[in-house]
């Protein structure tokens, strides 16, 4: 199960080697997410309906976020108000937070990837909910044709690229 | 990969029974327990609301103590006390929450030496010797054992009333508890046959209750409603905790936490010292009378205290509120400092605070209420929660939520986004504590830092993990240590040692260490992963022993990167 990507070590050793830490296996909590909430976004719809085969449905979402801008991660338009951003964050939290999404605790990948997913959402929220950080980010986005991504493919750059995003919050 | 999950992982003291997997039948609703320093309560989601269980004397709040009498110790759940003083004969152990997981150099342990049972310290950083007086002999015990005996009684009481086995629990814990102390709580639970699903910092349990109330009031399931900002202040007999939370749509986001082991017990002891004439041993009568006086001072401006200490020693004194506030000035100043710090960490403007929630026994003290009103610039304290029941209600809600219980009316569509109460980091740059995950970081969290060697051709390095807020390692709690080996020979400052820390949603901490060389992007030796804490006792002197043995030979410094 250990994927061996030669270009970045942080990602494979953290995301796939994590043991199932919590012994609880609560019943399907995603089922509780109310209907309007799910239909509000097609991207997360496929994710939350994933009760029977979580791994199958995770892939599309993770692929979209791998190169996504912070706006895409939060599923808000570029002109979103801070209120929009806050509610998007809470809505996604109720889908992706490991307490909710880590339904199938026997599958170590699902619980650790929901943590990964949620950390990205939180990092995006931290940047976009702070007007100053948001304007800096917007300017950087403008300058590049491609949005800033989570991982680049050069050796040292993979750390810099990776840390750049998570370091925004604090 | 699909190895069985540990219930209290890496705790070798665990019983086998504890590790066995639970039956795959219907999810058992976890009960919520608020283990207070002076009183405990237990509650459970009954399918439509939180129900607080009562003991045989119809009490929801059960005194936390265990009496060692004859052969069988008996805890406050089943034990009947004729008088308040009976708890103070030396046969009963109480305040275990103040003692659990602390070493004998800890000021909190020293403050407990005035208690009627034996707390003996050797002041070398080992666990204190604790004993109860049984038939004129000191019978030794430990805080974990006392807590376990008490929890067994609570569990039996709950099982009788719920007519089912009770195994899974959510407990509330003080914000200032170190991860080592949390393992001691888990240990006590394991001894009592209980399996911990979550240890919730107390104010976050109250935040969850607040989120539920708010959601029920607005019927907002979209998370789009107006966010409400609340300051939660919880001060009981043993601890003072503060949290700032932003809530909407059932989602409670903890913005900051702050806590300290300061509580009603300190206020009581200060006041006893003030009242008691010099050279008079603090007696149990005096303790009871003072406690009563403090309670009455919440309603009255002054109280008359009359105690006959025997041997012609009598105390007759009028204590007024101002005097009481002066005597405890330091304690109150500390409360204020915590609130101010918490607000600053949360980066919120005082004017944006919607509610100030106060819970715990000390929240009745007028001075404490005034501090909160002043700091938060509010005229009113939130009235929607019962100060003595809020924590256990929140714990019971979390118990239902983490058990995967669904409520058709949406009462359990709740989520707490937790934050770390204390920073975790490593020793580096000499004797300094370098935080890797700072306090008030959203959980789940993962952060890493790069370090490098301090000697030429240094082949090994020690990773010593601490938790706390102090600048030097001695001010923090030691969580564990391990050695990285196989660093390739290179001048000092060249090898890159990556230390990554990961806290998952159930608050488990793992530390990873990897060695990289410039130009290569994959680790040169296998990555080491360690689940913390690994220390089996809170001995700070493990670190001292390492220092004596290795000096600075295996040290690390933070890597300065040219960006």
XYZ file of C-alpha atoms in Angstrom:
733
model
C 0.000 0.000 0.000
C 2.985 2.264 0.490
C 3.318 4.354 -2.594
C 6.911 5.211 -3.321
C 7.085 8.543 -4.968
C 10.717 9.457 -5.453
C 10.183 13.186 -5.590
C 8.717 13.897 -2.210
C 9.117 11.901 0.913
C 6.862 13.810 3.252
C 3.723 12.960 1.476
C 4.053 9.191 1.083
C 5.478 8.532 4.497
C 2.845 10.502 6.228
C -0.242 9.742 4.303
C -0.029 6.037 3.820
C 1.890 4.738 6.777
C -0.527 5.971 9.383
C -2.030 3.216 11.487
C -5.690 3.208 12.371
C -5.391 5.265 15.492
C -8.867 5.404 16.730
C -10.561 2.148 17.528
C -14.041 3.534 17.183
C -15.993 2.670 14.151
C -19.041 4.854 14.342
C -21.902 4.125 12.053
C -22.130 6.027 8.840
C -22.170 9.623 9.807
C -22.013 10.926 6.291
C -25.529 9.675 5.867
C -26.598 12.414 8.205
C -25.427 15.241 6.041
C -28.707 16.618 4.933
C -29.736 16.490 1.301
C -29.548 20.180 0.363
C -26.081 20.313 1.791
C -24.816 17.539 -0.402
C -26.427 18.743 -3.565
C -24.967 22.162 -3.053
C -21.753 20.895 -4.497
C -21.204 18.218 -7.006
C -17.580 17.766 -6.118
C -18.274 16.860 -2.525
C -21.404 14.977 -3.408
C -19.471 12.132 -4.906
C -17.283 12.218 -1.832
C -19.937 12.091 0.838
C -22.014 9.464 -0.855
C -18.990 7.256 -0.694
C -20.126 5.112 2.188
C -19.959 1.774 0.429
C -16.665 2.179 -1.349
C -14.880 5.186 0.057
C -11.649 4.772 -1.800
C -13.285 4.701 -5.173
C -14.887 8.043 -4.639
C -11.984 9.717 -2.970
C -9.866 9.728 -6.047
C -11.717 12.323 -8.086
C -11.796 14.765 -5.251
C -8.165 14.365 -4.383
C -7.187 14.803 -7.981
C -9.105 18.014 -8.226
C -7.498 19.415 -5.109
C -3.953 18.455 -6.004
C -3.665 21.345 -8.442
C -6.491 23.446 -7.120
C -6.425 27.064 -6.141
C -7.500 27.946 -2.623
C -10.828 29.093 -4.045
C -11.337 25.755 -5.729
C -10.468 23.946 -2.510
C -13.137 25.902 -0.643
C -15.495 25.627 -3.620
C -16.218 29.340 -3.683
C -16.020 31.843 -6.561
C -13.176 34.345 -6.645
C -15.463 37.148 -5.644
C -16.758 35.318 -2.566
C -17.466 37.450 0.489
C -15.887 36.614 3.806
C -19.275 35.356 4.930
C -19.361 32.984 1.930
C -15.905 31.757 2.807
C -16.827 31.118 6.412
C -19.932 29.152 5.515
C -18.106 27.211 2.823
C -15.485 26.272 5.382
C -18.078 25.062 7.865
C -19.993 23.198 5.192
C -16.851 21.402 4.037
C -15.828 20.762 7.638
C -19.050 18.869 8.110
C -18.182 16.693 5.154
C -14.423 16.320 5.320
C -13.482 16.587 8.990
C -12.093 13.199 10.057
C -14.648 13.015 12.878
C -17.343 12.945 10.222
C -15.570 11.507 7.201
C -13.497 8.885 8.981
C -16.437 6.538 8.978
C -14.546 3.520 7.892
C -11.821 3.448 10.493
C -10.597 0.035 9.478
C -9.237 1.548 6.317
C -6.279 3.569 7.444
C -6.111 5.438 4.178
C -9.572 6.870 4.420
C -9.127 8.373 7.863
C -5.707 9.835 7.191
C -6.695 11.223 3.809
C -9.714 12.958 5.275
C -7.350 14.589 7.756
C -5.150 15.601 4.856
C -8.139 16.900 2.972
C -9.391 18.866 5.936
C -5.986 20.373 6.648
C -5.942 21.717 3.077
C -9.406 23.143 3.505
C -8.375 24.747 6.768
C -5.220 26.204 5.241
C -7.254 27.636 2.374
C -9.711 29.079 4.863
C -6.927 30.636 6.919
C -5.584 32.469 3.891
C -8.859 33.526 2.350
C -10.539 34.586 5.591
C -7.725 37.012 6.341
C -8.162 40.038 4.028
C -4.442 40.802 3.994
C -3.323 37.259 3.225
C -6.089 36.941 0.678
C -4.965 40.005 -1.273
C -1.363 38.801 -1.245
C -2.542 35.440 -2.527
C -4.731 37.027 -5.201
C -1.816 39.062 -6.458
C 0.402 36.005 -6.632
C -2.318 34.155 -8.494
C -2.548 36.952 -11.028
C 1.158 36.977 -11.650
C 1.246 33.294 -12.406
C -0.822 31.783 -15.104
C -1.060 28.620 -13.054
C -2.313 28.773 -9.519
C 0.053 27.914 -6.717
C -0.074 24.242 -6.145
C 0.504 22.028 -3.213
C 3.438 20.132 -4.597
C 5.921 20.894 -7.299
C 8.209 18.302 -8.766
C 11.698 19.528 -7.977
C 13.483 17.984 -5.028
C 13.850 20.799 -2.554
C 10.945 22.618 -4.103
C 8.571 19.992 -2.913
C 9.191 21.074 0.649
C 8.985 24.721 -0.092
C 5.846 24.265 -2.119
C 4.304 22.094 0.496
C 5.167 24.217 3.460
C 4.125 27.336 1.752
C 0.522 26.390 2.018
C 0.421 24.954 5.508
C 2.506 27.753 6.901
C -0.034 30.338 5.916
C -2.254 29.774 8.877
C -0.267 30.562 11.888
C -2.133 -2.274 7.422
C -5.362 -3.446 8.894
C -3.816 -4.343 12.204
C -6.119 -4.122 15.191
C -6.297 -0.685 16.694
C -5.014 -0.238 20.190
C -7.332 1.213 22.705
C -4.631 2.821 24.772
C -1.770 2.278 22.416
C 1.778 1.751 23.610
C 0.616 1.393 27.172
C 2.070 -1.917 28.144
C 0.210 -1.888 31.431
C -2.955 -2.509 29.528
C -4.994 -5.582 30.143
C -5.651 -7.941 27.287
C -9.339 -7.497 27.778
C -8.909 -3.865 26.917
C -7.428 -4.611 23.528
C -10.063 -7.049 22.410
C -12.294 -5.661 19.737
C -15.820 -4.755 20.578
C -18.713 -6.596 19.061
C -19.827 -5.293 15.694
C -23.448 -4.986 16.767
C -25.355 -1.735 17.267
C -23.165 1.178 18.216
C -23.009 1.649 21.944
C -23.673 5.240 22.914
C -20.668 6.461 24.832
C -21.419 8.110 28.155
C -20.005 11.495 29.061
C -18.160 11.900 32.338
C -17.043 15.146 33.901
C -14.429 14.166 36.462
C -14.207 17.238 38.591
C -11.641 17.900 41.275
C -14.402 18.085 43.861
C -17.402 16.535 42.144
C -18.190 14.289 39.198
C -21.181 13.737 36.994
C -22.130 11.276 34.298
C -24.608 11.753 31.483
C -25.782 9.995 28.357
C -27.750 10.787 25.211
C -31.074 9.039 25.730
C -32.232 9.184 22.134
C -33.675 12.656 22.211
C -31.706 14.599 24.781
C -28.929 14.460 27.334
C -29.877 12.724 30.545
C -27.772 13.213 33.668
C -27.712 10.112 35.846
C -28.358 10.345 39.581
C -26.881 8.267 42.363
C -28.945 6.460 44.999
C -29.227 9.688 46.969
C -30.750 11.366 43.943
C -27.682 13.523 43.355
C -26.525 14.545 39.908
C -23.269 15.924 41.293
C -21.314 13.236 43.078
C -18.451 14.089 45.395
C -15.125 12.852 44.030
C -13.420 10.885 46.765
C -12.550 7.356 47.763
C -12.489 6.180 51.368
C -10.108 3.410 52.318
C -11.771 1.536 55.118
C -11.102 -2.040 56.191
C -10.602 -4.174 53.091
C -12.733 -2.590 50.425
C -12.287 1.013 49.368
C -15.526 2.842 48.645
C -15.966 5.874 46.453
C -18.298 8.828 46.650
C -20.849 7.190 44.369
C -21.890 4.516 46.849
C -20.456 5.812 50.076
C -22.681 7.725 52.452
C -21.043 10.433 54.468
C -22.675 11.436 57.727
C -20.755 14.733 57.863
C -18.681 16.792 55.535
C -15.796 16.353 58.006
C -15.856 12.620 57.543
C -14.136 13.136 54.224
C -11.340 14.879 56.079
C -10.242 12.217 58.546
C -7.344 11.043 56.405
C -9.103 7.854 55.330
C -10.483 9.494 52.218
C -8.419 10.500 49.185
C -9.806 13.361 47.141
C -8.541 16.029 44.728
C -7.037 13.200 42.661
C -7.427 15.292 39.540
C -4.963 17.760 41.006
C -2.434 15.011 41.715
C -2.689 12.693 38.735
C 0.398 12.552 36.524
C 2.372 15.067 38.593
C 5.821 14.691 40.077
C 6.853 15.662 43.571
C 8.586 18.858 42.510
C 5.316 20.229 41.149
C 3.944 23.202 43.150
C 0.433 21.759 42.805
C 1.576 18.607 44.621
C 3.158 20.739 47.318
C -0.061 22.681 47.763
C -1.778 19.336 48.360
C 0.386 18.568 51.365
C -2.056 20.439 53.597
C -4.746 17.894 52.837
C -5.730 15.388 55.545
C -4.394 12.339 53.705
C -0.668 11.777 53.191
C 1.098 13.451 50.288
C 4.801 12.896 50.770
C 7.390 14.464 48.505
C 11.073 13.769 48.150
C 11.468 16.698 45.745
C 13.533 14.827 43.190
C 11.007 14.677 40.365
C 9.371 11.311 40.979
C 5.729 10.574 41.729
C 4.662 11.625 45.213
C 3.833 9.057 47.858
C 0.121 9.166 48.570
C -1.556 7.223 51.350
C -4.819 7.008 53.263
C -5.089 6.478 57.002
C -6.646 3.058 57.629
C -6.779 1.736 61.214
C -3.974 4.050 62.170
C -1.739 2.865 59.340
C -0.922 4.655 56.088
C -2.117 2.572 53.179
C -0.379 3.668 49.976
C -2.214 4.249 46.742
C -1.903 6.275 43.545
C -4.123 8.928 41.981
C -4.757 6.537 39.065
C -5.934 3.822 41.434
C -8.195 6.194 43.349
C -9.678 7.525 40.135
C -10.161 3.989 38.817
C -12.030 2.912 41.962
C -14.262 5.919 41.614
C -14.835 5.316 37.902
C -15.774 1.676 38.550
C -18.512 2.873 40.884
C -19.692 5.395 38.317
C -19.703 2.698 35.657
C -21.689 0.269 37.826
C -24.180 2.989 38.667
C -24.637 3.793 34.981
C -24.915 0.117 34.010
C -27.624 -0.461 36.612
C -29.645 2.495 35.400
C -29.105 2.063 31.671
C -29.514 -1.735 31.910
C -26.617 -2.330 29.539
C -22.853 -2.622 29.764
C -21.046 0.680 29.681
C -17.636 0.660 28.074
C -17.127 3.693 25.888
C -16.678 7.073 27.496
C -15.918 10.659 26.648
C -14.219 12.464 29.503
C -13.594 16.120 30.047
C -10.094 17.148 31.070
C -8.437 20.431 32.031
C -6.869 22.440 29.216
C -3.524 22.519 31.018
C -3.174 18.722 31.234
C -0.037 17.489 29.520
C -0.191 14.504 27.214
C 1.476 12.510 29.948
C -1.361 13.382 32.332
C -3.852 12.385 29.648
C -2.250 8.938 29.467
C -2.735 8.643 33.236
C -6.430 9.406 32.833
C -6.650 6.793 30.074
C -4.831 4.375 32.336
C -7.306 4.954 35.182
C -10.148 4.387 32.721
C -8.569 1.173 31.454
C -8.248 -0.020 35.062
C -11.949 0.687 35.482
C -12.820 -1.240 32.311
C -13.654 1.888 30.391
C -12.540 2.716 26.918
C -11.828 6.380 26.185
C -13.213 7.641 22.876
C -12.264 11.243 23.495
C -10.642 13.344 26.164
C -12.189 16.764 25.643
C -10.734 19.926 27.108
C -13.541 21.088 29.396
C -14.394 24.391 27.688
C -14.660 22.617 24.332
C -17.369 20.364 25.774
C -19.237 23.489 26.804
C -18.655 24.933 23.346
C -20.318 21.874 21.855
C -23.347 22.262 24.113
C -23.525 25.923 23.149
C -23.307 25.012 19.458
C -26.155 22.558 19.866
C -28.358 25.047 21.685
C -27.649 27.641 19.058
C -28.416 25.254 16.248
C -31.656 24.135 17.856
C -32.688 27.746 18.238
C -32.056 28.669 14.614
C -32.667 25.320 12.868
C -29.754 26.107 10.706
C -28.308 23.037 9.080
C -26.407 24.736 6.329
C -23.701 26.211 8.461
C -24.443 29.510 6.801
C -26.004 31.258 9.740
C -24.338 34.058 11.544
C -21.281 33.014 13.400
C -21.408 33.593 17.118
C -18.262 34.281 19.065
C -18.221 33.085 22.652
C -15.730 33.254 25.483
C -16.008 30.205 27.709
C -14.628 30.432 31.215
C -14.581 27.327 33.357
C -13.225 27.377 36.875
C -13.768 24.533 39.281
C -11.991 23.399 42.402
C -8.797 22.425 40.637
C -8.395 24.174 37.328
C -9.197 27.314 35.426
C -9.776 26.981 31.690
C -10.664 29.508 29.019
C -11.656 29.036 25.381
C -12.739 31.258 22.544
C -15.075 29.546 20.114
C -16.755 30.569 16.871
C -19.996 28.683 16.297
C -22.526 28.409 13.526
C -24.632 25.632 12.110
C -23.628 23.155 14.788
C -19.945 23.559 14.009
C -17.904 24.818 16.906
C -14.476 26.030 15.941
C -12.115 26.409 18.880
C -10.017 29.484 18.203
C -7.901 29.410 21.317
C -7.462 27.667 24.640
C -5.741 28.654 27.857
C -5.587 26.955 31.213
C -3.838 26.703 34.532
C -4.036 24.529 37.634
C -5.621 27.252 39.691
C -8.998 26.795 41.261
C -11.283 26.830 44.234
C -8.847 24.690 46.202
C -6.217 27.450 46.011
C -8.772 30.064 46.990
C -9.871 27.903 49.904
C -6.326 27.349 51.147
C -5.443 31.035 50.852
C -8.517 31.908 52.844
C -7.829 29.279 55.515
C -4.313 30.655 55.954
C -5.786 34.110 56.323
C -8.358 33.103 58.927
C -6.364 30.624 60.987
C -4.354 32.094 63.841
C -0.616 31.462 63.516
C 0.672 28.150 64.850
C -2.708 26.519 64.548
C -2.886 23.394 62.414
C -5.496 23.704 59.719
C -8.227 21.353 60.861
C -11.003 19.735 58.940
C -13.537 21.826 60.890
C -11.829 24.983 59.741
C -11.735 23.760 56.164
C -15.457 23.039 56.124
C -16.316 26.346 57.808
C -14.149 28.341 55.400
C -15.580 26.621 52.368
C -19.071 27.404 53.605
C -18.085 31.030 54.222
C -16.721 31.389 50.679
C -19.942 30.011 49.262
C -22.009 32.454 51.307
C -19.788 35.352 50.255
C -21.114 34.949 46.727
C -24.464 36.173 48.040
C -23.519 38.300 51.015
C -21.102 41.156 51.602
C -19.720 39.611 54.755
C -19.936 36.386 56.738
C -19.409 35.394 60.333
C -17.053 32.442 60.829
C -17.186 30.560 64.133
C -14.975 27.511 64.626
C -14.104 25.747 67.859
C -10.762 24.105 67.216
C -10.618 22.505 70.660
C -7.894 23.033 73.267
C -9.348 26.447 73.944
C -8.613 27.604 70.413
C -11.563 29.398 68.951
C -11.899 31.305 65.749
C -14.510 33.994 65.593
C -14.175 36.293 62.674
C -16.133 38.384 60.255
C -14.836 38.005 56.710
C -15.999 40.578 54.227
C -15.938 40.296 50.475
C -13.260 42.910 49.924
C -10.938 41.188 52.368
C -11.590 37.850 50.657
C -10.764 39.395 47.287
C -7.538 40.858 48.606
C -6.434 37.551 50.097
C -6.957 35.881 46.730
C -5.744 38.725 44.603
C -3.057 36.628 42.922
C -5.486 33.879 41.972
C -7.936 36.362 40.478
C -5.154 38.157 38.614
C -4.192 34.810 37.090
C -7.791 34.249 35.928
C -7.732 37.619 34.251
C -4.394 36.912 32.616
C -5.728 33.665 31.141
C -8.788 35.375 29.668
C -6.686 38.164 28.170
C -4.192 35.677 26.733
C -6.965 33.557 25.249
C -8.584 36.547 23.564
C -5.248 37.693 22.198
C -4.438 34.213 20.845
C -7.848 34.009 19.184
C -7.190 37.356 17.505
C -10.699 38.571 18.210
C -11.845 42.075 19.012
C -13.566 42.405 22.373
C -16.445 44.173 20.648
C -17.128 41.103 18.486
C -17.820 38.797 21.435
C -21.450 37.686 21.444
C -21.592 35.662 24.634
C -19.574 35.170 27.786
C -20.255 31.736 29.239
C -19.158 30.991 32.784
C -19.252 27.540 34.334
C -17.761 25.689 37.286
C -18.110 26.339 40.989
C -15.880 29.421 40.993
C -18.023 31.092 38.346
C -20.348 32.083 41.207
C -17.667 34.255 42.812
C -18.658 37.889 42.148
C -15.063 39.001 41.669
C -14.509 36.391 38.958
C -17.730 37.420 37.220
C -16.638 41.050 37.309
C -13.273 40.186 35.796
C -14.982 38.471 32.871
C -17.465 41.316 32.392
C -14.667 43.876 32.443
C -12.257 42.089 30.141
C -14.961 41.127 27.645
C -16.826 44.438 28.046
C -20.159 42.729 28.598
C -22.864 43.646 31.066
C -24.400 40.211 31.187
C -23.139 36.657 31.508
C -24.782 34.065 29.234
C -27.688 32.443 31.072
C -28.411 29.513 28.752
C -26.306 26.871 30.501
C -26.249 25.405 33.993
C -22.767 26.188 35.361
C -22.444 22.853 37.135
C -23.898 20.626 34.416
C -22.667 22.163 31.168
C -19.420 20.180 30.914
C -21.016 16.768 31.419
C -23.803 17.625 28.991
C -21.254 18.574 26.354
C -19.324 15.362 27.009
C -22.510 13.303 26.597
C -23.235 15.056 23.294
C -19.735 14.295 22.063
C -20.215 10.720 23.266
C -23.303 10.364 21.066
C -21.674 12.122 18.115
C -18.475 10.039 18.190
C -20.554 6.885 18.623
C -22.139 7.700 15.280
C -25.633 8.218 16.640
C -28.040 9.930 14.304
C -30.819 12.160 15.521
C -33.777 12.680 13.172
C -34.235 16.223 14.430
C -30.644 17.139 13.729
C -29.764 17.607 17.403
C -26.555 15.678 16.862
C -25.405 17.279 13.623
C -22.521 18.722 15.554
C -18.828 19.052 15.020
C -16.036 20.444 17.148
C -12.953 21.622 15.343
C -10.413 21.346 18.131
C -7.211 23.265 18.689
C -4.051 22.204 20.492
C -3.900 23.481 24.062
C -0.123 23.260 24.371
C 2.711 23.490 21.878
C 4.693 20.352 21.049
C 8.286 20.559 19.928
C 11.821 19.354 20.424
C 14.971 20.350 22.256
C 17.366 22.185 19.947
C 19.706 25.195 19.864
C 21.193 24.238 23.189
C 18.612 23.885 25.877
C 15.787 25.579 24.046
C 12.330 24.283 23.341
C 11.558 24.697 19.644
C 7.814 24.273 19.005
C 6.965 22.278 15.897
C 3.201 22.546 16.337
C 2.399 25.765 18.220
C -0.485 25.986 20.665
C -3.916 26.816 19.283
C -3.188 25.049 16.017
C -6.248 23.483 14.419
C -6.463 19.701 14.917
C -5.818 17.527 12.884
C -2.442 19.163 12.449
C 0.805 18.315 10.759
C 3.859 20.508 10.703
C 7.542 19.989 10.264
C 10.820 21.776 10.866
C 14.337 21.190 9.648
C 17.282 20.782 11.965
C 20.921 20.026 11.428
C 23.948 18.675 13.252
C 26.198 20.642 15.617
C 29.369 18.553 15.207
C 31.389 17.595 12.158
C 30.692 13.996 11.143
C 27.927 13.709 13.718
C 26.351 10.335 12.975
C 23.560 10.353 15.499
C 21.129 12.860 16.960
C 18.707 12.810 19.844
C 15.141 13.900 19.290
C 13.785 14.888 22.699
C 10.121 15.799 22.539
C 8.517 18.259 24.932
C 5.134 19.851 25.374
C 4.438 23.239 26.896
C 4.996 26.951 26.531
C 8.344 27.580 28.215
C 11.369 28.809 26.278
C 13.785 26.333 27.817
C 13.082 22.625 27.921
C 13.061 22.454 31.719
C 9.884 24.539 31.804
C 8.057 22.000 29.670
C 6.753 18.454 30.003
C 8.987 15.719 28.639
C 6.994 13.411 26.351
C 9.716 11.099 25.091
C 12.928 10.758 23.143
C 14.585 8.676 20.468
C 17.812 8.630 18.544
C 18.336 9.024 14.818
C 21.238 6.946 13.596
C 23.069 6.619 10.328
C 23.540 10.278 9.478
C 26.148 10.294 6.661
C 29.512 11.802 7.551
C 29.416 15.485 6.670
C 30.530 18.823 8.068
C 28.252 20.225 10.776
C 25.253 22.071 9.443
C 25.012 20.023 6.255
C 22.703 17.055 6.985
C 19.046 18.032 7.025
C 17.034 16.428 9.782
C 13.348 16.773 9.233
C 11.183 16.498 12.333
C 7.505 16.243 11.536
C 4.709 16.079 14.085
C 1.224 14.861 13.384
C -1.813 15.165 15.651
C -4.844 13.306 14.391
C -8.499 14.074 15.083
C -8.487 11.904 18.199
C -5.520 13.936 19.476
C -2.906 11.188 19.091
C 0.572 12.605 18.537
C 3.129 10.969 16.277
C 6.635 12.241 15.689
C 8.550 11.442 12.509
C 12.211 12.028 11.904
C 13.987 11.727 8.581
C 17.552 12.425 7.483
C 18.125 14.104 4.150
C 21.258 15.257 2.433
C 21.388 18.369 0.276
C 20.512 17.572 -3.302
C 18.720 14.343 -2.548
C 15.029 14.386 -1.947
C 14.505 11.028 -0.328
C 15.587 10.101 3.186
C 18.973 8.406 3.426
C 17.971 6.142 6.319
C 14.532 4.754 7.144
C 12.213 7.335 8.629
C 11.533 6.861 12.340
C 7.965 7.140 13.548
C 7.222 7.306 17.277
C 3.911 7.672 18.986
C 4.150 10.030 21.961
C 4.235 10.155 24.911
C 6.640 7.292 25.476
C 7.835 8.201 28.968
C 6.187 5.910 31.486
C 6.507 8.365 34.299
C 6.732 12.106 34.312
C 10.417 12.026 35.170
C 12.129 15.135 33.943
C 15.400 13.586 34.957
C 15.417 11.150 32.042
C 16.376 14.226 30.063
C 19.003 15.149 32.651
C 20.448 11.643 32.451
C 20.671 11.955 28.674
C 22.469 15.227 29.144
C 24.968 13.690 31.566
C 25.593 10.756 29.240
C 25.855 12.537 25.903
C 26.414 16.219 26.619
C 25.960 18.147 23.395
C 27.384 15.371 21.193
C 23.995 14.448 19.766
C 22.481 17.930 19.720
C 20.530 19.647 16.989
C 20.145 23.212 15.837
C 17.490 24.647 13.595
C 18.519 24.712 9.972
C 18.855 28.187 8.509
C 17.615 28.056 4.955
C 18.617 30.464 2.276
C 15.355 31.191 0.569
